């Protein structure tokens, strides 16, 4: 019988500290109206100085195991998507494994910027489908505000911190129907953090246009290659960078706005954490239900991109 992987639990964590747009108005030349109109963002969570991407990932995983059919000791694989590791090495995933007191898994990190969670999910899905492991923990965690120049209004208004986690388990029925991932390194300088400056530098306009085009095509081709019509989709859970990007992509595939999970207003762009955070939000709000057809979609620095089509 064909094996699938299925998300059996979700969890998330957001730091206590919140910056509203009005807070940011105090230290950079911007306005609440501009940020809302151009990005849809109203507030974002900011990790404390002592709080790392491992701490946030740990809290999201504990949340995911609150109501989970399996236990932490049953996890055989931990994949963490992050661009903001606590240490250069060991990996965030290994530090997380230690904090979770799990000694049965192998653990490693993925860096595909904002697309990282979909890359991580794709790898875990393949290990499960291949029969190599039964249960995996897939996490997106970011202390992305540690890479911000708080004097650069082009970037500092956009990002926030947080973590999201899913437990992925072997199943006889779907589950994940398909994953698609891609990258093109020729765009390496449009959105980057160089090791000498350690701050995000971005050509926002260019990123915007390529993001909309790439994600529009990717959404359409993901549905088509799996024999799905846009009407079959219950929810789109996209990477949360900018509500205008999300709405433009939905428009390209004729998806009504009511079918989009939108959290960018509450969280800002949390990079690799944004999809699992939005998924857990939609799950806890009981927006998504068992057997719903859901598409994840992301785009990020590299450029990288990816989509996941799944039955929840
Ligand atoms: N507050 C006030 N004014 C601002 C701000 C700000 N924070 N930032 C820029 N402006 C000004 C600019 O200086 C410019 O002024 P000018 O016309 O006098 O020159 C004006 O606003 C318009 O600037 P643009 O850069 O053209 O604004 P745009 O509508 O493109 O919005 C934004 C900028 C929000 C960054 C948009 O380009 C964007 O979202 N790009 C995608 C970037 C992104 O999401 N990156 C994250 C990672 S990749 C991903 O996740 C998809």
Coordinates of C-alpha atoms and ligand atoms in Angstrom, one line a residue:
X1 CA 0.0 0.0 0.0
X2 CA 1.2 3.5 -0.8
X3 CA 2.4 5.4 2.2
X4 CA 1.7 9.0 2.9
X5 CA 2.7 11.5 5.5
X6 CA 0.0 13.5 7.4
X7 CA 0.1 16.5 9.7
X8 CA -1.4 15.1 13.0
X9 CA -0.7 18.1 15.2
X10 CA 0.3 21.8 15.1
X11 CA 1.8 24.2 17.6
X12 CA 3.2 27.7 17.7
X13 CA 4.9 30.3 19.9
X14 CA 5.0 34.1 19.7
X15 CA 7.1 36.2 22.0
X16 CA 5.2 38.4 24.6
X17 CA 6.7 41.7 23.4
X18 CA 4.7 43.4 20.6
X19 CA 5.6 46.4 18.5
X20 CA 2.7 48.0 16.9
X21 CA 3.2 50.3 13.9
X22 CA 2.8 53.2 16.2
X23 CA 5.7 51.9 18.3
X24 CA 7.9 51.8 15.1
X25 CA 6.8 55.4 14.2
X26 CA 8.7 56.5 17.3
X27 CA 12.1 55.5 16.0
X28 CA 11.9 55.6 12.2
X29 CA 10.3 57.9 9.6
X30 CA 7.2 55.9 8.8
X31 CA 3.5 55.9 9.6
X32 CA 0.9 53.4 10.7
X33 CA -1.2 54.3 7.6
X34 CA 1.8 53.7 5.2
X35 CA 2.6 50.3 6.7
X36 CA -1.0 49.1 6.7
X37 CA -1.6 50.3 3.1
X38 CA 1.6 48.9 1.6
X39 CA 2.0 45.7 3.6
X40 CA -1.2 44.9 5.7
X41 CA 1.0 44.6 8.8
X42 CA -0.4 46.1 12.0
X43 CA 1.9 44.6 14.7
X44 CA 4.7 42.0 15.1
X45 CA 6.1 40.0 18.0
X46 CA 9.7 40.7 19.1
X47 CA 11.9 38.1 20.9
X48 CA 13.6 39.3 24.1
X49 CA 17.4 39.5 24.1
X50 CA 17.8 36.2 25.9
X51 CA 15.2 34.4 23.8
X52 CA 16.7 32.4 20.9
X53 CA 15.3 30.6 17.9
X54 CA 15.8 27.3 19.9
X55 CA 13.7 28.6 22.8
X56 CA 10.9 29.6 20.5
X57 CA 11.0 26.3 18.6
X58 CA 10.9 24.5 21.9
X59 CA 7.8 26.4 23.0
X60 CA 6.1 25.7 19.7
X61 CA 6.9 22.0 19.9
X62 CA 5.6 21.7 23.5
X63 CA 2.4 23.3 22.2
X64 CA 2.2 20.8 19.3
X65 CA 2.5 17.9 21.8
X66 CA -0.3 19.1 24.1
X67 CA -3.0 17.2 22.1
X68 CA -1.0 14.8 20.0
X69 CA -1.7 11.1 19.3
X70 CA 2.0 10.3 19.7
X71 CA 4.7 11.2 22.3
X72 CA 7.9 13.1 21.9
X73 CA 9.9 9.9 22.4
X74 CA 8.3 8.5 19.2
X75 CA 9.9 11.3 17.0
X76 CA 12.6 9.8 14.8
X77 CA 13.5 12.9 12.8
X78 CA 13.6 16.6 13.6
X79 CA 14.0 19.2 10.8
X80 CA 14.2 22.8 11.7
X81 CA 13.9 25.6 9.1
X82 CA 15.7 28.8 10.2
X83 CA 17.9 31.6 9.0
X84 CA 18.6 32.7 12.5
X85 CA 20.3 29.8 14.4
X86 CA 21.2 30.2 18.0
X87 CA 24.8 28.9 17.2
X88 CA 26.7 28.4 14.0
X89 CA 26.9 24.8 15.2
X90 CA 25.5 22.5 16.6
X91 CA 22.4 23.0 14.6
X92 CA 19.2 24.6 15.9
X93 CA 17.6 21.2 15.4
X94 CA 20.1 19.4 17.6
X95 CA 19.8 22.0 20.3
X96 CA 16.1 21.7 20.1
X97 CA 16.3 17.9 20.4
X98 CA 18.4 18.3 23.6
X99 CA 15.9 20.7 25.1
X100 CA 13.0 18.4 24.2
X101 CA 14.8 15.5 25.9
X102 CA 14.4 13.4 22.8
X103 CA 17.1 10.8 22.1
X104 CA 15.6 8.8 19.4
X105 CA 15.7 11.3 16.5
X106 CA 18.3 12.5 14.0
X107 CA 18.1 16.3 13.7
X108 CA 19.3 18.9 11.2
X109 CA 18.6 22.4 10.0
X110 CA 17.5 23.7 6.6
X111 CA 18.1 27.2 5.4
X112 CA 15.9 28.2 2.4
X113 CA 15.0 31.6 3.9
X114 CA 11.2 32.2 3.8
X115 CA 10.7 29.0 1.9
X116 CA 12.5 26.9 4.6
X117 CA 9.4 25.3 6.1
X118 CA 8.3 23.9 2.8
X119 CA 11.8 22.5 2.1
X120 CA 11.8 20.9 5.6
X121 CA 8.3 19.5 5.1
X122 CA 9.4 18.1 1.7
X123 CA 12.4 16.2 3.1
X124 CA 10.4 14.8 6.1
X125 CA 7.6 13.8 3.8
X126 CA 10.1 11.8 1.6
X127 CA 11.6 10.1 4.6
X128 CA 8.2 9.0 5.8
X129 CA 6.9 8.0 2.3
X130 CA 10.1 6.1 1.7
X131 CA 9.4 4.1 4.9
X132 CA 12.6 5.3 6.7
X133 CA 10.8 7.0 9.6
X134 CA 7.3 7.0 11.0
X135 CA 7.2 10.3 12.9
X136 CA 8.9 13.6 12.2
X137 CA 8.9 17.0 13.8
X138 CA 9.1 19.8 11.3
X139 CA 9.7 23.3 12.7
X140 CA 10.1 26.8 11.4
X141 CA 11.6 29.3 13.9
X142 CA 13.1 32.7 13.4
X143 CA 14.5 35.5 15.5
X144 CA 14.6 37.5 12.3
X145 CA 14.4 40.9 14.1
X146 CA 18.1 40.2 15.2
X147 CA 19.0 40.8 11.5
X148 CA 17.2 44.2 11.3
X149 CA 18.7 47.6 11.0
X150 CA 16.1 49.5 13.1
X151 CA 17.0 52.7 11.3
X152 CA 16.2 51.3 7.9
X153 CA 12.5 51.9 7.3
X154 CA 12.6 49.8 4.1
X155 CA 13.0 46.6 6.1
X156 CA 12.4 47.2 9.8
X157 CA 8.7 47.6 9.5
X158 CA 8.2 44.2 7.8
X159 CA 9.5 41.5 10.1
X160 CA 8.6 39.7 13.3
X161 CA 9.7 36.7 15.4
X162 CA 8.1 33.4 16.3
X163 CA 8.0 29.7 15.7
X164 CA 5.6 27.1 14.4
X165 CA 5.8 23.3 14.5
X166 CA 4.0 20.3 13.0
X167 CA 4.1 16.6 13.8
X168 CA 4.2 14.6 10.6
X169 CA 3.3 10.9 10.8
X170 CA 3.0 8.0 8.5
X171 CA -0.5 7.4 7.2
X172 CA -2.3 5.0 4.7
X173 CA -4.2 8.0 3.3
X174 CA -3.1 11.5 2.2
X175 CA -1.8 13.6 3.9
X176 CA 0.6 15.4 1.8
X177 CA -0.3 15.1 -1.9
X178 CA 2.6 16.9 -3.4
X179 CA 5.5 19.2 -2.7
X180 CA 7.3 21.4 -5.2
X181 CA 10.5 23.2 -4.4
X182 CA 12.8 25.4 -6.5
X183 CA 15.5 28.0 -6.4
X184 CA 17.4 30.4 -8.6
X185 CA 20.7 31.8 -7.2
X186 CA 21.0 34.5 -9.8
X187 CA 18.8 36.7 -7.6
X188 CA 21.1 36.4 -4.6
X189 CA 21.6 40.1 -4.2
X190 CA 18.0 41.2 -4.2
X191 CA 17.4 40.0 -0.7
X192 CA 20.4 39.2 1.4
X193 CA 22.2 39.2 4.7
X194 CA 25.9 39.6 4.2
X195 CA 28.2 38.1 6.9
X196 CA 30.1 41.4 7.3
X197 CA 27.1 43.5 8.1
X198 CA 24.6 40.9 9.4
X199 CA 21.5 43.0 8.4
X200 CA 18.8 42.4 5.9
X201 CA 19.3 44.3 2.6
X202 CA 16.5 44.2 0.1
X203 CA 15.3 45.6 -3.2
X204 CA 11.7 45.6 -2.1
X205 CA 10.1 46.5 -5.4
X206 CA 11.9 43.8 -7.4
X207 CA 11.3 41.2 -4.8
X208 CA 7.6 42.1 -4.8
X209 CA 7.2 41.6 -8.6
X210 CA 9.1 38.4 -8.8
X211 CA 7.3 37.0 -5.8
X212 CA 3.9 37.6 -7.3
X213 CA 4.8 36.2 -10.7
X214 CA 6.6 33.1 -9.3
X215 CA 4.0 32.3 -6.7
X216 CA 1.1 32.9 -9.2
X217 CA 2.6 30.4 -11.6
X218 CA 3.5 27.9 -8.9
X219 CA 0.0 27.9 -7.4
X220 CA -1.6 27.3 -10.8
X221 CA 0.9 24.5 -11.7
X222 CA 0.6 22.8 -8.3
X223 CA -3.1 22.5 -8.8
X224 CA -2.9 21.4 -12.4
X225 CA -0.2 18.8 -12.1
X226 CA -2.2 17.1 -9.3
X227 CA -5.5 17.3 -11.2
X228 CA -7.1 19.8 -8.9
X229 CA -9.2 22.9 -9.8
X230 CA -9.0 26.1 -7.8
X231 CA -12.6 25.3 -6.6
X232 CA -11.3 22.1 -4.9
X233 CA -9.1 24.2 -2.6
X234 CA -10.5 24.9 0.8
X235 CA -7.6 27.1 2.0
X236 CA -4.5 28.8 0.8
X237 CA -1.9 29.2 3.6
X238 CA 0.8 31.3 2.0
X239 CA 4.0 32.7 3.3
X240 CA 3.0 35.9 5.2
X241 CA 5.2 38.7 3.8
X242 CA 2.8 41.3 2.5
X243 CA -1.0 41.2 2.1
X244 CA -0.7 42.8 -1.3
X245 CA 1.6 39.9 -2.5
X246 CA -0.8 37.4 -1.1
X247 CA -3.9 39.0 -2.6
X248 CA -2.2 39.4 -6.0
X249 CA -1.3 35.7 -6.1
X250 CA -4.9 34.7 -5.1
X251 CA -6.2 37.0 -7.9
X252 CA -3.9 35.3 -10.4
X253 CA -5.5 31.9 -9.7
X254 CA -9.1 33.3 -9.1
X255 CA -9.1 32.2 -5.5
X256 CA -11.7 34.2 -3.4
X257 CA -10.2 36.1 -0.4
X258 CA -12.3 34.1 2.1
X259 CA -10.2 31.1 1.3
X260 CA -6.9 32.7 2.4
X261 CA -5.5 32.3 5.8
X262 CA -4.0 35.8 6.5
X263 CA -1.9 36.4 9.6
X264 CA 0.6 39.0 8.3
X265 CA -1.4 41.7 10.0
X266 CA -0.7 40.1 13.4
X267 CA 2.7 38.6 13.0
X268 CA 4.5 40.5 10.2
X269 CA 6.9 38.5 8.1
X270 CA 8.4 35.7 10.3
X271 CA 10.3 34.1 7.5
X272 CA 10.5 30.3 7.9
X273 CA 8.1 30.4 10.8
X274 CA 5.3 32.1 8.9
X275 CA 3.5 29.1 7.4
X276 CA 3.5 26.9 10.4
X277 CA 2.4 29.9 12.5
X278 CA -0.5 30.6 10.1
X279 CA -1.4 26.9 10.0
X280 CA -1.6 26.7 13.8
X281 CA -3.6 29.9 14.0
X282 CA -6.1 28.6 11.5
X283 CA -6.2 25.2 13.3
X284 CA -6.8 26.8 16.7
X285 CA -9.4 29.2 15.3
X286 CA -11.1 26.1 13.8
X287 CA -11.0 27.7 10.4
X288 CA -9.5 24.5 8.9
X289 CA -11.1 21.1 9.4
X290 CA -10.2 17.4 8.8
X291 CA -10.1 16.5 5.1
X292 CA -9.8 20.1 3.9
X293 CA -7.7 20.6 0.8
X294 CA -5.0 23.1 1.7
X295 CA -2.1 24.6 -0.3
X296 CA 1.0 26.1 1.3
X297 CA 3.1 28.4 -0.8
X298 CA 6.2 30.4 -0.1
X299 CA 8.9 32.6 -1.7
X300 CA 12.1 33.8 -0.2
X301 CA 15.7 34.9 -0.5
X302 CA 17.8 33.1 -3.1
X303 CA 15.3 33.2 -4.6
X304 CA 13.7 30.0 -3.3
X305 CA 10.1 29.0 -3.7
X306 CA 7.9 26.0 -2.8
X307 CA 4.4 24.7 -2.5
X308 CA 2.7 21.9 -0.7
X309 CA -0.8 20.5 -1.5
X310 CA -2.3 18.4 1.2
X311 CA -5.4 16.9 2.7
X312 CA -5.6 18.0 6.4
Ligands
LIG1 N1 7.4 54.1 5.6 C1 7.1 55.2 4.8 N2 7.5 55.3 3.6 C2 8.3 54.3 3.1 C3 8.6 53.2 3.9 C4 8.2 53.1 5.2 N3 8.5 52.1 6.0 N4 9.4 52.4 3.1 C5 9.5 53.0 1.9 N5 8.8 54.1 1.9 C6 8.7 55.1 0.8 C7 9.8 55.0 -0.2 O1 10.9 55.8 0.2 C8 9.1 55.6 -1.4 O2 9.1 57.0 -1.3 P1 9.4 57.9 -2.6 O3 8.2 57.5 -3.5 O4 9.4 59.2 -2.1 O5 10.7 57.4 -3.2 C9 7.7 55.1 -1.3 O6 7.5 54.8 0.1 C10 7.4 53.9 -2.1 O7 8.4 52.9 -1.9 P2 8.4 51.5 -2.6 O8 9.6 50.8 -2.2 O9 8.1 51.7 -4.1 O10 7.1 50.9 -1.9 P3 6.4 49.6 -2.3 O11 5.0 49.8 -2.6 O12 7.2 48.7 -3.2 O13 6.4 48.9 -0.9 C11 7.6 47.1 0.2 C12 7.6 48.5 -0.3 C13 6.5 47.0 1.3 C14 8.9 46.7 0.9 C15 7.2 46.2 -0.9 O14 8.1 46.4 -2.0 C16 7.3 44.7 -0.6 O15 6.6 44.2 0.2 N6 8.3 44.0 -1.2 C17 8.4 42.6 -0.9 C18 9.5 42.5 0.1 C19 9.3 41.3 1.0 O16 8.2 41.0 1.4 N7 10.4 40.8 1.5 C20 10.5 39.8 2.4 C21 11.1 38.6 2.1 S1 10.7 37.9 0.5 C22 9.2 37.4 0.8 O17 9.0 37.0 1.9 C23 8.3 37.4 -0.3

